[in-house]
One Martini backbone bead per residue (centre of mass of N, CA, C, O) as a GRO file, in nm:
protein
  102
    1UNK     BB    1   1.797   3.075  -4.566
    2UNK     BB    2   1.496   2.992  -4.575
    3UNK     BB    3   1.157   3.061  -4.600
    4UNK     BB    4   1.087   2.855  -4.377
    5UNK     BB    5   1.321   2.931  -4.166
    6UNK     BB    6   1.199   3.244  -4.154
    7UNK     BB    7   0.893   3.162  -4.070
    8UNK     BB    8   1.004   3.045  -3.802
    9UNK     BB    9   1.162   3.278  -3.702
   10UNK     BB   10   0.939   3.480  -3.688
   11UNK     BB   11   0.755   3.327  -3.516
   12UNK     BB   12   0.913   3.275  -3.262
   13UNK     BB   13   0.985   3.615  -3.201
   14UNK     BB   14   0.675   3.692  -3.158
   15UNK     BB   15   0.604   3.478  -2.932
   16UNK     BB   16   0.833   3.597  -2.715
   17UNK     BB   17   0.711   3.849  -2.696
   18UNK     BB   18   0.416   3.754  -2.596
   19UNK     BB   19   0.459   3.701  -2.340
   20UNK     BB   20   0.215   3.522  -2.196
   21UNK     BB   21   0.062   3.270  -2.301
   22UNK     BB   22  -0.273   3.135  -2.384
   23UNK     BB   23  -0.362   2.786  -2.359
   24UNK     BB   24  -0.462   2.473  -2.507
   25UNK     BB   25  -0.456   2.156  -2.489
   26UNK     BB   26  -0.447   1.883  -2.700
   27UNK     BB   27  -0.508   1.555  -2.625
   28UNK     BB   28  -0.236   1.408  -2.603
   29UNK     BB   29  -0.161   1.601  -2.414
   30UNK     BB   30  -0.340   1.603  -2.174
   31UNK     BB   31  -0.284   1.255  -2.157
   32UNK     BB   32  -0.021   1.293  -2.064
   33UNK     BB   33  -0.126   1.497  -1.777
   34UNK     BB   34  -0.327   1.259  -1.665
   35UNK     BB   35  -0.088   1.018  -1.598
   36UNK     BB   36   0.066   1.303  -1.457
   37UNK     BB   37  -0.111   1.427  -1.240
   38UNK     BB   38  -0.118   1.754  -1.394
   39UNK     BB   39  -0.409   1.688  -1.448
   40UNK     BB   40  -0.742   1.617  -1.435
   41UNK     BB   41  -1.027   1.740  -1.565
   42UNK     BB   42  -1.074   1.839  -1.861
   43UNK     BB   43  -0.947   2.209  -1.974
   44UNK     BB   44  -0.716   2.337  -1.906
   45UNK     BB   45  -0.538   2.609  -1.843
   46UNK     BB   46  -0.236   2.752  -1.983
   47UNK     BB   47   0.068   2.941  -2.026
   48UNK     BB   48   0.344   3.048  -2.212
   49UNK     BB   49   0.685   3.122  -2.095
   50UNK     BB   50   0.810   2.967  -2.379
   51UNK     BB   51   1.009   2.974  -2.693
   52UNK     BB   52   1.163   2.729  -2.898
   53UNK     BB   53   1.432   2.589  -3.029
   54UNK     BB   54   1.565   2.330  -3.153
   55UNK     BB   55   1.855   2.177  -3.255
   56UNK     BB   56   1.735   1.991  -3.493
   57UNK     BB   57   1.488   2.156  -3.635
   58UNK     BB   58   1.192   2.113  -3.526
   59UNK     BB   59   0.930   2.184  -3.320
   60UNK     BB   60   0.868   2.382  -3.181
   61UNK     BB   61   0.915   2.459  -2.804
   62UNK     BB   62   0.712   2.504  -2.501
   63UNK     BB   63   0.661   2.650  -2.214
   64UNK     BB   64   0.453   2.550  -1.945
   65UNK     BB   65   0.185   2.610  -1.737
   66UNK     BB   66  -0.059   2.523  -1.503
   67UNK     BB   67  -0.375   2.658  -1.402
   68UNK     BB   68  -0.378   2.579  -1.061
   69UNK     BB   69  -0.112   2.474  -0.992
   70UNK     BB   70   0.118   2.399  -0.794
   71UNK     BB   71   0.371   2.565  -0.813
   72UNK     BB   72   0.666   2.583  -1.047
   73UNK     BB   73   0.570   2.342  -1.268
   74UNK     BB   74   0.701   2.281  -1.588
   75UNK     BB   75   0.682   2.219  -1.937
   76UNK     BB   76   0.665   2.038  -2.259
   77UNK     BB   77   0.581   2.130  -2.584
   78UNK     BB   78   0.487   2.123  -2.873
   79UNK     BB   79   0.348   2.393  -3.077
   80UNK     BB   80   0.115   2.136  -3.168
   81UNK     BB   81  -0.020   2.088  -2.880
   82UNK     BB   82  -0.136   2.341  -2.866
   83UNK     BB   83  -0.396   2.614  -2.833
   84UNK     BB   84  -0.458   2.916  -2.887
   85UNK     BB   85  -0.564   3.179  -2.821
   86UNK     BB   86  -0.810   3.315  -3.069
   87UNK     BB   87  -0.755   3.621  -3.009
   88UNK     BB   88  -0.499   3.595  -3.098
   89UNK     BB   89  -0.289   3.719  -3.357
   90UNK     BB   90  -0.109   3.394  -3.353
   91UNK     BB   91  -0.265   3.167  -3.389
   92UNK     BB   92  -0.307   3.126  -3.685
   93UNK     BB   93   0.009   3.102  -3.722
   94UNK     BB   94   0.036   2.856  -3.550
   95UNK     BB   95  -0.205   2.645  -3.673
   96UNK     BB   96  -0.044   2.640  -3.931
   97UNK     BB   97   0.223   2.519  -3.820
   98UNK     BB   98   0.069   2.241  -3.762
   99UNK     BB   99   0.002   2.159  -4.017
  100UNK     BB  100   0.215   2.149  -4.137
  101UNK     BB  101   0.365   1.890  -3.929
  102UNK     BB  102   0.162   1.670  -4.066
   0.00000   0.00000   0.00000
């Protein structure tokens, strides 16, 4: 395992005990759930449910439901599309990977 694959290692599995995160989605994702009727207008609260690796050992993937909406409908979507909660002590380092994978 290098460096890389230790340090995504780590972000993994520290995000996995903090669960469940507050996050808000970055502009594509909104566009993504605005489409598809499961947002309104706004920058709604997100939840982050779960956090996996894919299989291809792309970008983490969370598992996130939107807050205040109905049912127990969740979603799916790389942790670059996420901006977790500024107060949480791991968003700086999910930022980073976030820049990372531009």
């Amino acid at each position: 395992m290098n460096r890389a694959e230790s340090l995504e290692e780590s972000l993994l599995l520290q995000l996995q005990r903090a669960l469940p995160l507050v996050a808000h989605g970055r502009p594509s994702l909104l566009a993504f759930l605005r489409a598809r009727r499961a947002v309104a207008r706004g920058s709604p609260r997100l939840t982050s449910v779960g956090v996996l690796r894919p299989f291809d050992g792309g970008d983490l993937i969370c598992r996130f439901v939107v807050e205040g909406r109905r049912g127990d409908r969740s979603f799916l979507a790389p942790l670059a599309e996420l901006a977790l909660d500024r107060s949480h002590p791991l968003a700086r380092e999910a930022d980073r990977r976030r820049r990372q994978t531009r």
